[in-house]
XYZ file of C-alpha atoms in Angstrom:
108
model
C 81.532 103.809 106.091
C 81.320 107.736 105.665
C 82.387 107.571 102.133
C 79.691 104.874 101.734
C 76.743 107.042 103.442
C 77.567 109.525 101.547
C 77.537 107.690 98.095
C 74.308 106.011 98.820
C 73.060 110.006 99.354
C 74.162 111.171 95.903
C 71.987 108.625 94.174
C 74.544 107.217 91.829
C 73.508 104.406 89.342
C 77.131 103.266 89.356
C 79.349 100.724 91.047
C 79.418 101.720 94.629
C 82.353 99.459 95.383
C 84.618 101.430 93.100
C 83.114 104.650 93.961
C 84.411 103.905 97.420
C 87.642 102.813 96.361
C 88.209 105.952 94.577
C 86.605 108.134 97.509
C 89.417 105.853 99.800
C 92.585 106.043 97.767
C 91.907 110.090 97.045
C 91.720 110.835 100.801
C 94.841 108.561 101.771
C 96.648 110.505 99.539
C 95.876 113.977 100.340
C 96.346 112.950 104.246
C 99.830 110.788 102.981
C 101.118 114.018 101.181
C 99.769 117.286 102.142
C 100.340 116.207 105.978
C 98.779 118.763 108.432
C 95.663 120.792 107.186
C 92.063 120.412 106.352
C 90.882 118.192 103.871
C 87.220 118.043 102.247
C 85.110 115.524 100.090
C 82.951 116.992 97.381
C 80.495 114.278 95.675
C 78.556 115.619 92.506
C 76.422 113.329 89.914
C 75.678 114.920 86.588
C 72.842 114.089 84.595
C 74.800 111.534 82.181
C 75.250 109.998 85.466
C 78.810 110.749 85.904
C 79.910 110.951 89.128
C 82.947 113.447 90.184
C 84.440 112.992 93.226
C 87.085 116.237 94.395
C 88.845 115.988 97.055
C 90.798 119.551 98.285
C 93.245 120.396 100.316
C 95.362 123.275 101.247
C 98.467 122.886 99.373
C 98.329 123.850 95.883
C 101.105 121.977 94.865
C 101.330 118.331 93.124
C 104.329 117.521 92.288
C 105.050 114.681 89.617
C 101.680 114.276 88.947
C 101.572 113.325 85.341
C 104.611 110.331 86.490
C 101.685 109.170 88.921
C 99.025 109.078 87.163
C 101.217 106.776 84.507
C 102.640 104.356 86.856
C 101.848 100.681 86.591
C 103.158 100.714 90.369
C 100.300 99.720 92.969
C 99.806 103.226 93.748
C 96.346 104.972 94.622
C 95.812 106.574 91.232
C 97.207 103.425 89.569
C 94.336 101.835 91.129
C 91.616 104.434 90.104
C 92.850 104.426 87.234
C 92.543 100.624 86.678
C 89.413 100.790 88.155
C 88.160 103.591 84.910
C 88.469 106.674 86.669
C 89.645 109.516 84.866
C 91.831 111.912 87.240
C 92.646 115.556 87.137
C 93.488 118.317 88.991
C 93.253 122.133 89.134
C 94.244 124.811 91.670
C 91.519 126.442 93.458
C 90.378 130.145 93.813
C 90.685 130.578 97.364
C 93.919 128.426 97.999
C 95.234 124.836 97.599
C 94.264 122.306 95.177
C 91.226 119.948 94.095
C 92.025 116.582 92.735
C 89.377 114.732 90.865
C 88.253 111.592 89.649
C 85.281 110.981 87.434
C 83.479 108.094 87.152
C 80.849 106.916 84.757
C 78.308 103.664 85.417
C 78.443 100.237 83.875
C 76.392 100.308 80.283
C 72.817 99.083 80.862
């Protein structure tokens, strides 16, 4: 429901449903592998209407990411990326690691 509130906030033209699913999938993971530690939700929408969702957390590392991102396994990213997000991720100033998905709305 938070990921939802906070969706409906940003005023995205997009597909809420997969918004949330990518919102879902990103947290699981970061509290699945990076354990103990905080973790925070960044929501931004750009004027194309491209939504980027970051999530960060404390650990900078992320090991075997390319091999995840390429799986056809029924893993969280597997399923953003079915679902037409593109994901990334960068290391962050302070400390730890930000990993994103953007998302773009249907065509009119």
């Amino acid at each position: 429901m938070f990921a939802r509130t906070r969706l409906a906030l940003t005023g995205w033209a997009g597909d809420q449903d997969i918004a949330a699913t990518a919102v879902k999938e990103l947290m699981l993971n970061a509290a699945h592998h990076v354990g103990t530690g905080e973790v925070s939700l960044i929501l931004t929408v750009y004027e194309d209407q491209g939504l980027l969702i970051q999530v960060m957390d404390e650990d900078p590392h992320f090991k075997g990411f390319d091999e995840a991102t390429a799986t056809t396994e029924p893993t969280g990213l597997h399923r953003i990326k079915a679902l037409g997000g593109e994901i990334t991720w960068c290391l962050l100033e302070q400390r730890g690691k930000a990993v994103q998905v953007r998302l773009h709305p249907a065509p009119q």
